[in-house]
Structure formats: C-alpha cells, structure tokens
JSON list of C-alpha atoms in Angstrom, two decimals:
[
{"chain": "J", "resi": 27, "resn": "UNK", "atom": "CA", "xyz": [171.10, 79.41, 49.73]},
{"chain": "J", "resi": 28, "resn": "UNK", "atom": "CA", "xyz": [171.08, 75.62, 48.94]},
{"chain": "J", "resi": 29, "resn": "UNK", "atom": "CA", "xyz": [172.89, 74.99, 52.26]},
{"chain": "J", "resi": 30, "resn": "UNK", "atom": "CA", "xyz": [170.34, 77.06, 54.20]},
{"chain": "J", "resi": 31, "resn": "UNK", "atom": "CA", "xyz": [167.43, 75.18, 52.48]},
{"chain": "J", "resi": 32, "resn": "UNK", "atom": "CA", "xyz": [168.99, 71.80, 53.02]},
{"chain": "J", "resi": 33, "resn": "UNK", "atom": "CA", "xyz": [169.32, 72.46, 56.82]},
{"chain": "J", "resi": 34, "resn": "UNK", "atom": "CA", "xyz": [165.57, 72.90, 56.90]},
{"chain": "J", "resi": 35, "resn": "UNK", "atom": "CA", "xyz": [164.68, 69.77, 54.93]},
{"chain": "J", "resi": 36, "resn": "UNK", "atom": "CA", "xyz": [164.17, 66.48, 56.74]},
{"chain": "J", "resi": 37, "resn": "UNK", "atom": "CA", "xyz": [166.81, 63.81, 56.32]},
{"chain": "J", "resi": 38, "resn": "UNK", "atom": "CA", "xyz": [166.23, 61.11, 53.80]},
{"chain": "J", "resi": 39, "resn": "UNK", "atom": "CA", "xyz": [165.62, 58.71, 56.60]},
{"chain": "J", "resi": 40, "resn": "UNK", "atom": "CA", "xyz": [162.93, 60.91, 58.01]},
{"chain": "J", "resi": 41, "resn": "UNK", "atom": "CA", "xyz": [161.28, 61.31, 54.67]},
{"chain": "J", "resi": 42, "resn": "UNK", "atom": "CA", "xyz": [161.22, 57.47, 54.14]},
{"chain": "J", "resi": 43, "resn": "UNK", "atom": "CA", "xyz": [159.76, 57.09, 57.65]},
{"chain": "J", "resi": 44, "resn": "UNK", "atom": "CA", "xyz": [156.94, 59.53, 56.90]},
{"chain": "J", "resi": 45, "resn": "UNK", "atom": "CA", "xyz": [156.17, 57.93, 53.43]},
{"chain": "J", "resi": 46, "resn": "UNK", "atom": "CA", "xyz": [156.01, 54.59, 55.27]},
{"chain": "J", "resi": 47, "resn": "UNK", "atom": "CA", "xyz": [153.52, 55.97, 57.80]},
{"chain": "J", "resi": 48, "resn": "UNK", "atom": "CA", "xyz": [151.32, 57.58, 55.11]},
{"chain": "J", "resi": 49, "resn": "UNK", "atom": "CA", "xyz": [151.31, 54.58, 52.70]},
{"chain": "J", "resi": 50, "resn": "UNK", "atom": "CA", "xyz": [148.32, 52.29, 53.23]},
{"chain": "J", "resi": 51, "resn": "UNK", "atom": "CA", "xyz": [148.99, 48.56, 53.69]},
{"chain": "J", "resi": 52, "resn": "UNK", "atom": "CA", "xyz": [147.27, 47.84, 50.32]},
{"chain": "J", "resi": 53, "resn": "UNK", "atom": "CA", "xyz": [149.93, 50.02, 48.53]},
{"chain": "J", "resi": 54, "resn": "UNK", "atom": "CA", "xyz": [152.77, 48.30, 50.47]},
{"chain": "J", "resi": 55, "resn": "UNK", "atom": "CA", "xyz": [151.38, 44.91, 49.42]},
{"chain": "J", "resi": 56, "resn": "UNK", "atom": "CA", "xyz": [151.20, 45.93, 45.85]},
{"chain": "J", "resi": 57, "resn": "UNK", "atom": "CA", "xyz": [154.77, 47.11, 45.91]},
{"chain": "J", "resi": 58, "resn": "UNK", "atom": "CA", "xyz": [156.43, 44.43, 48.12]},
{"chain": "J", "resi": 59, "resn": "UNK", "atom": "CA", "xyz": [154.58, 41.17, 47.78]},
{"chain": "J", "resi": 60, "resn": "UNK", "atom": "CA", "xyz": [155.20, 40.55, 44.15]},
{"chain": "J", "resi": 61, "resn": "UNK", "atom": "CA", "xyz": [158.86, 41.20, 44.51]},
{"chain": "J", "resi": 62, "resn": "UNK", "atom": "CA", "xyz": [159.19, 39.01, 47.62]},
{"chain": "J", "resi": 63, "resn": "UNK", "atom": "CA", "xyz": [157.28, 36.16, 46.04]},
{"chain": "J", "resi": 64, "resn": "UNK", "atom": "CA", "xyz": [159.25, 36.48, 42.73]},
{"chain": "J", "resi": 65, "resn": "UNK", "atom": "CA", "xyz": [162.51, 36.45, 44.75]},
{"chain": "J", "resi": 66, "resn": "UNK", "atom": "CA", "xyz": [161.72, 33.47, 46.89]},
{"chain": "J", "resi": 67, "resn": "UNK", "atom": "CA", "xyz": [158.94, 31.68, 44.65]},
{"chain": "J", "resi": 68, "resn": "UNK", "atom": "CA", "xyz": [160.92, 28.55, 43.86]},
{"chain": "J", "resi": 69, "resn": "UNK", "atom": "CA", "xyz": [161.75, 28.16, 47.63]},
{"chain": "J", "resi": 70, "resn": "UNK", "atom": "CA", "xyz": [158.15, 28.86, 48.66]},
{"chain": "J", "resi": 71, "resn": "UNK", "atom": "CA", "xyz": [156.89, 26.19, 46.08]},
{"chain": "J", "resi": 72, "resn": "UNK", "atom": "CA", "xyz": [159.48, 23.69, 47.39]},
{"chain": "J", "resi": 73, "resn": "UNK", "atom": "CA", "xyz": [158.05, 24.16, 50.92]},
{"chain": "J", "resi": 74, "resn": "UNK", "atom": "CA", "xyz": [161.15, 25.86, 52.44]},
{"chain": "J", "resi": 75, "resn": "UNK", "atom": "CA", "xyz": [159.00, 28.66, 53.84]},
{"chain": "J", "resi": 76, "resn": "UNK", "atom": "CA", "xyz": [156.40, 26.47, 55.37]},
{"chain": "J", "resi": 77, "resn": "UNK", "atom": "CA", "xyz": [157.69, 27.38, 59.00]},
{"chain": "J", "resi": 78, "resn": "UNK", "atom": "CA", "xyz": [155.98, 30.79, 58.32]},
{"chain": "J", "resi": 79, "resn": "UNK", "atom": "CA", "xyz": [152.60, 29.33, 57.47]},
{"chain": "J", "resi": 80, "resn": "UNK", "atom": "CA", "xyz": [150.19, 31.08, 59.89]},
{"chain": "J", "resi": 81, "resn": "UNK", "atom": "CA", "xyz": [152.98, 32.64, 61.75]},
{"chain": "J", "resi": 82, "resn": "UNK", "atom": "CA", "xyz": [154.03, 36.33, 61.81]},
{"chain": "J", "resi": 83, "resn": "UNK", "atom": "CA", "xyz": [157.56, 37.73, 61.70]},
{"chain": "J", "resi": 84, "resn": "UNK", "atom": "CA", "xyz": [158.37, 41.44, 61.87]},
{"chain": "J", "resi": 85, "resn": "UNK", "atom": "CA", "xyz": [161.35, 43.07, 60.35]},
{"chain": "J", "resi": 86, "resn": "UNK", "atom": "CA", "xyz": [162.12, 46.58, 61.68]},
{"chain": "J", "resi": 87, "resn": "UNK", "atom": "CA", "xyz": [164.72, 49.08, 60.35]},
{"chain": "J", "resi": 88, "resn": "UNK", "atom": "CA", "xyz": [165.64, 51.00, 63.46]},
{"chain": "J", "resi": 89, "resn": "UNK", "atom": "CA", "xyz": [167.36, 53.86, 61.68]},
{"chain": "J", "resi": 90, "resn": "UNK", "atom": "CA", "xyz": [164.36, 54.49, 59.46]},
{"chain": "J", "resi": 91, "resn": "UNK", "atom": "CA", "xyz": [161.82, 53.67, 62.16]},
{"chain": "J", "resi": 92, "resn": "UNK", "atom": "CA", "xyz": [159.76, 51.44, 59.76]},
{"chain": "J", "resi": 93, "resn": "UNK", "atom": "CA", "xyz": [158.51, 47.83, 60.13]},
{"chain": "J", "resi": 94, "resn": "UNK", "atom": "CA", "xyz": [156.83, 45.19, 58.19]},
{"chain": "J", "resi": 95, "resn": "UNK", "atom": "CA", "xyz": [155.16, 41.94, 59.22]},
{"chain": "J", "resi": 96, "resn": "UNK", "atom": "CA", "xyz": [155.31, 38.98, 57.01]},
{"chain": "J", "resi": 97, "resn": "UNK", "atom": "CA", "xyz": [153.39, 35.67, 57.01]},
{"chain": "J", "resi": 98, "resn": "UNK", "atom": "CA", "xyz": [152.98, 32.77, 54.56]},
{"chain": "J", "resi": 99, "resn": "UNK", "atom": "CA", "xyz": [149.38, 32.19, 53.36]},
{"chain": "J", "resi": 100, "resn": "UNK", "atom": "CA", "xyz": [148.09, 30.33, 50.27]},
{"chain": "J", "resi": 101, "resn": "UNK", "atom": "CA", "xyz": [151.73, 29.61, 49.29]},
{"chain": "J", "resi": 102, "resn": "UNK", "atom": "CA", "xyz": [152.59, 33.36, 49.13]},
{"chain": "J", "resi": 103, "resn": "UNK", "atom": "CA", "xyz": [154.48, 35.75, 51.35]},
{"chain": "J", "resi": 104, "resn": "UNK", "atom": "CA", "xyz": [152.10, 38.35, 52.46]},
{"chain": "J", "resi": 105, "resn": "UNK", "atom": "CA", "xyz": [152.33, 41.63, 54.53]},
{"chain": "J", "resi": 106, "resn": "UNK", "atom": "CA", "xyz": [150.19, 41.79, 57.57]},
{"chain": "J", "resi": 107, "resn": "UNK", "atom": "CA", "xyz": [149.01, 44.48, 59.99]},
{"chain": "J", "resi": 108, "resn": "UNK", "atom": "CA", "xyz": [149.27, 41.92, 62.90]},
{"chain": "J", "resi": 109, "resn": "UNK", "atom": "CA", "xyz": [152.18, 42.22, 65.22]},
{"chain": "J", "resi": 110, "resn": "UNK", "atom": "CA", "xyz": [155.02, 39.78, 64.63]},
{"chain": "J", "resi": 111, "resn": "UNK", "atom": "CA", "xyz": [155.43, 36.86, 67.08]},
{"chain": "J", "resi": 112, "resn": "UNK", "atom": "CA", "xyz": [159.17, 37.64, 66.67]},
{"chain": "J", "resi": 113, "resn": "UNK", "atom": "CA", "xyz": [160.82, 40.84, 65.68]},
{"chain": "J", "resi": 114, "resn": "UNK", "atom": "CA", "xyz": [164.23, 41.07, 63.88]},
{"chain": "J", "resi": 115, "resn": "UNK", "atom": "CA", "xyz": [165.49, 44.67, 64.08]},
{"chain": "J", "resi": 116, "resn": "UNK", "atom": "CA", "xyz": [168.60, 46.43, 62.79]},
{"chain": "J", "resi": 117, "resn": "UNK", "atom": "CA", "xyz": [169.62, 49.37, 60.74]},
{"chain": "J", "resi": 118, "resn": "UNK", "atom": "CA", "xyz": [169.40, 49.50, 56.95]},
{"chain": "J", "resi": 119, "resn": "UNK", "atom": "CA", "xyz": [173.13, 49.06, 56.30]},
{"chain": "J", "resi": 120, "resn": "UNK", "atom": "CA", "xyz": [173.08, 45.96, 58.54]},
{"chain": "J", "resi": 121, "resn": "UNK", "atom": "CA", "xyz": [170.12, 44.28, 56.72]},
{"chain": "J", "resi": 122, "resn": "UNK", "atom": "CA", "xyz": [171.72, 45.18, 53.33]},
{"chain": "J", "resi": 123, "resn": "UNK", "atom": "CA", "xyz": [175.04, 43.56, 54.56]},
{"chain": "J", "resi": 124, "resn": "UNK", "atom": "CA", "xyz": [173.01, 40.41, 55.42]},
{"chain": "J", "resi": 125, "resn": "UNK", "atom": "CA", "xyz": [171.03, 40.43, 52.09]},
{"chain": "J", "resi": 126, "resn": "UNK", "atom": "CA", "xyz": [174.27, 40.86, 50.15]},
{"chain": "J", "resi": 127, "resn": "UNK", "atom": "CA", "xyz": [175.77, 37.99, 52.22]},
{"chain": "J", "resi": 128, "resn": "UNK", "atom": "CA", "xyz": [178.68, 40.26, 53.24]},
{"chain": "J", "resi": 129, "resn": "UNK", "atom": "CA", "xyz": [178.22, 39.40, 56.93]},
{"chain": "J", "resi": 130, "resn": "UNK", "atom": "CA", "xyz": [177.30, 36.34, 58.93]},
{"chain": "J", "resi": 131, "resn": "UNK", "atom": "CA", "xyz": [174.00, 36.56, 60.72]},
{"chain": "J", "resi": 132, "resn": "UNK", "atom": "CA", "xyz": [175.43, 35.12, 63.88]},
{"chain": "J", "resi": 133, "resn": "UNK", "atom": "CA", "xyz": [178.18, 37.65, 63.91]},
{"chain": "J", "resi": 134, "resn": "UNK", "atom": "CA", "xyz": [175.61, 40.52, 63.51]},
{"chain": "J", "resi": 135, "resn": "UNK", "atom": "CA", "xyz": [173.57, 39.24, 66.45]},
{"chain": "J", "resi": 136, "resn": "UNK", "atom": "CA", "xyz": [176.67, 38.78, 68.57]},
{"chain": "J", "resi": 137, "resn": "UNK", "atom": "CA", "xyz": [177.68, 42.40, 67.74]},
{"chain": "J", "resi": 138, "resn": "UNK", "atom": "CA", "xyz": [174.14, 43.52, 68.57]},
{"chain": "J", "resi": 139, "resn": "UNK", "atom": "CA", "xyz": [173.66, 45.00, 65.10]},
{"chain": "J", "resi": 140, "resn": "UNK", "atom": "CA", "xyz": [170.71, 42.70, 64.74]},
{"chain": "J", "resi": 141, "resn": "UNK", "atom": "CA", "xyz": [168.34, 42.09, 67.59]},
{"chain": "J", "resi": 142, "resn": "UNK", "atom": "CA", "xyz": [165.87, 39.26, 67.92]},
{"chain": "J", "resi": 143, "resn": "UNK", "atom": "CA", "xyz": [162.86, 39.70, 70.35]},
{"chain": "J", "resi": 144, "resn": "UNK", "atom": "CA", "xyz": [159.88, 37.44, 70.89]},
{"chain": "J", "resi": 145, "resn": "UNK", "atom": "CA", "xyz": [159.62, 33.88, 69.72]},
{"chain": "J", "resi": 146, "resn": "UNK", "atom": "CA", "xyz": [163.32, 33.12, 69.26]},
{"chain": "J", "resi": 147, "resn": "UNK", "atom": "CA", "xyz": [162.70, 29.62, 67.87]},
{"chain": "J", "resi": 148, "resn": "UNK", "atom": "CA", "xyz": [160.76, 31.14, 64.99]},
{"chain": "J", "resi": 149, "resn": "UNK", "atom": "CA", "xyz": [163.34, 33.96, 64.45]},
{"chain": "J", "resi": 150, "resn": "UNK", "atom": "CA", "xyz": [166.23, 31.48, 64.51]},
{"chain": "J", "resi": 151, "resn": "UNK", "atom": "CA", "xyz": [164.36, 29.28, 62.09]},
{"chain": "J", "resi": 152, "resn": "UNK", "atom": "CA", "xyz": [163.89, 32.11, 59.63]},
{"chain": "J", "resi": 153, "resn": "UNK", "atom": "CA", "xyz": [167.55, 33.10, 59.96]},
{"chain": "J", "resi": 154, "resn": "UNK", "atom": "CA", "xyz": [168.68, 29.51, 59.28]},
{"chain": "J", "resi": 155, "resn": "UNK", "atom": "CA", "xyz": [166.22, 29.42, 56.30]},
{"chain": "J", "resi": 156, "resn": "UNK", "atom": "CA", "xyz": [167.71, 32.62, 54.79]},
{"chain": "J", "resi": 157, "resn": "UNK", "atom": "CA", "xyz": [171.27, 31.30, 55.38]},
{"chain": "J", "resi": 158, "resn": "UNK", "atom": "CA", "xyz": [170.49, 28.17, 53.64]},
{"chain": "J", "resi": 159, "resn": "UNK", "atom": "CA", "xyz": [169.05, 29.77, 50.53]},
{"chain": "J", "resi": 160, "resn": "UNK", "atom": "CA", "xyz": [170.97, 30.96, 47.44]},
{"chain": "J", "resi": 161, "resn": "UNK", "atom": "CA", "xyz": [169.54, 34.31, 46.52]},
{"chain": "J", "resi": 162, "resn": "UNK", "atom": "CA", "xyz": [170.58, 37.86, 45.79]},
{"chain": "J", "resi": 163, "resn": "UNK", "atom": "CA", "xyz": [168.97, 41.18, 46.17]},
{"chain": "J", "resi": 164, "resn": "UNK", "atom": "CA", "xyz": [169.72, 41.78, 42.47]},
{"chain": "J", "resi": 165, "resn": "UNK", "atom": "CA", "xyz": [167.33, 38.98, 41.69]},
{"chain": "J", "resi": 166, "resn": "UNK", "atom": "CA", "xyz": [164.34, 41.35, 42.28]},
{"chain": "J", "resi": 167, "resn": "UNK", "atom": "CA", "xyz": [163.62, 44.83, 41.17]},
{"chain": "J", "resi": 168, "resn": "UNK", "atom": "CA", "xyz": [162.85, 45.88, 44.71]},
{"chain": "J", "resi": 169, "resn": "UNK", "atom": "CA", "xyz": [166.41, 44.64, 45.78]},
{"chain": "J", "resi": 170, "resn": "UNK", "atom": "CA", "xyz": [168.11, 46.43, 42.93]},
{"chain": "J", "resi": 171, "resn": "UNK", "atom": "CA", "xyz": [166.18, 49.64, 43.78]},
{"chain": "J", "resi": 172, "resn": "UNK", "atom": "CA", "xyz": [167.23, 49.30, 47.53]},
{"chain": "J", "resi": 173, "resn": "UNK", "atom": "CA", "xyz": [170.85, 48.90, 46.49]},
{"chain": "J", "resi": 174, "resn": "UNK", "atom": "CA", "xyz": [170.74, 52.00, 44.30]},
{"chain": "J", "resi": 175, "resn": "UNK", "atom": "CA", "xyz": [168.97, 53.99, 47.04]},
{"chain": "J", "resi": 176, "resn": "UNK", "atom": "CA", "xyz": [171.67, 52.99, 49.49]},
{"chain": "J", "resi": 177, "resn": "UNK", "atom": "CA", "xyz": [174.36, 54.13, 46.94]},
{"chain": "J", "resi": 178, "resn": "UNK", "atom": "CA", "xyz": [172.65, 57.44, 46.36]},
{"chain": "J", "resi": 179, "resn": "UNK", "atom": "CA", "xyz": [172.25, 58.13, 50.04]},
{"chain": "J", "resi": 180, "resn": "UNK", "atom": "CA", "xyz": [175.91, 57.38, 50.76]},
{"chain": "J", "resi": 181, "resn": "UNK", "atom": "CA", "xyz": [176.96, 59.68, 47.93]},
{"chain": "J", "resi": 182, "resn": "UNK", "atom": "CA", "xyz": [174.62, 62.55, 48.47]},
{"chain": "J", "resi": 183, "resn": "UNK", "atom": "CA", "xyz": [174.13, 62.46, 52.21]},
{"chain": "J", "resi": 184, "resn": "UNK", "atom": "CA", "xyz": [177.03, 60.83, 53.98]},
{"chain": "J", "resi": 185, "resn": "UNK", "atom": "CA", "xyz": [175.81, 59.27, 57.16]},
{"chain": "J", "resi": 186, "resn": "UNK", "atom": "CA", "xyz": [172.13, 59.65, 56.26]},
{"chain": "J", "resi": 187, "resn": "UNK", "atom": "CA", "xyz": [171.63, 55.96, 55.49]},
{"chain": "J", "resi": 188, "resn": "UNK", "atom": "CA", "xyz": [172.34, 55.12, 59.20]},
{"chain": "J", "resi": 189, "resn": "UNK", "atom": "CA", "xyz": [170.85, 58.28, 60.80]},
{"chain": "J", "resi": 190, "resn": "UNK", "atom": "CA", "xyz": [167.25, 58.60, 61.68]},
{"chain": "J", "resi": 191, "resn": "UNK", "atom": "CA", "xyz": [167.34, 62.19, 62.91]}
]
C-alpha cells in the first residue's frame, strides 16, 4: 500500500518547486535575508559585497526549478523580484558542493555543471568574491537545514535530490 501511495505522490523536488511558487516574496525575504546577512555580515560591512550594490544576480536551481535574485541595498543582501543581470544556474548537489568548498567553481563551470548567462563580468566578480571568502554553510541555520535536507533526501529518496520529475 505504501509503495502504491508513494508512486502517486510528487517527488520531493516537485514539492519544493510548488512551495517556492506559492510562497510570497515577503515570506522568502523573512526566511532567507536574515540568514544571508548573518552569514556574510562581516564581509558586507567590510565592503566586500559592494559589487552587488544596485546590481541583480539570479541563482537558479535547475533540478528544483526555483530561482532567487539578490542585490545589495542599504548594506544588506536583499531578495528582489527583478530579473538578474546575470544568472548562475546548476543543480542543488552542485551548489552544495560549491558551498561546502568540495569543488572548484572553475571546474564546475568547465564541466557545465554550473552555467553563467548574462553579464559575465558581474557573474565572475561574484564567483571570485565567494572563492575569496572563508565561510561555511554550517555558519547559518539555513545552511545547516539545507545540508540536513540533502542528507534526508539522499537517504529516503535516492536520486531525488538531483531529479526534478
């Protein structure tokens, strides 16, 4: 019975996609902005993120079909509804590898696991910035939750973390 029911349920990736579509930007801001600003706050205060002032960069998780656009305004990273001037896209496992510093960004781009479209100068500037910072996903609650979610998905739904079907 459980197997028959599980075949009718959407995959975890599809559920996350639908939650993202239904969640208003205001809620996403409340959840993500404090975490991002806590994680990168010292670097923002030191001016390391100034290249994003008034600029817009989109990060898209292809396997989950979700995207966020970030900008820097009033010395804070903020989510925006505007389209990004540049989009960096990849699957969740690829972004997690990058965030955990398990893989080199250049290697991921050359392997086409990460794609950069739009204002490549801005995209490369952000990539170089993130490469130069010392940070860990474990430094924020959101990062720790993302890592636990990845572990859960791998254990309960093999292949689900990289499948959008």
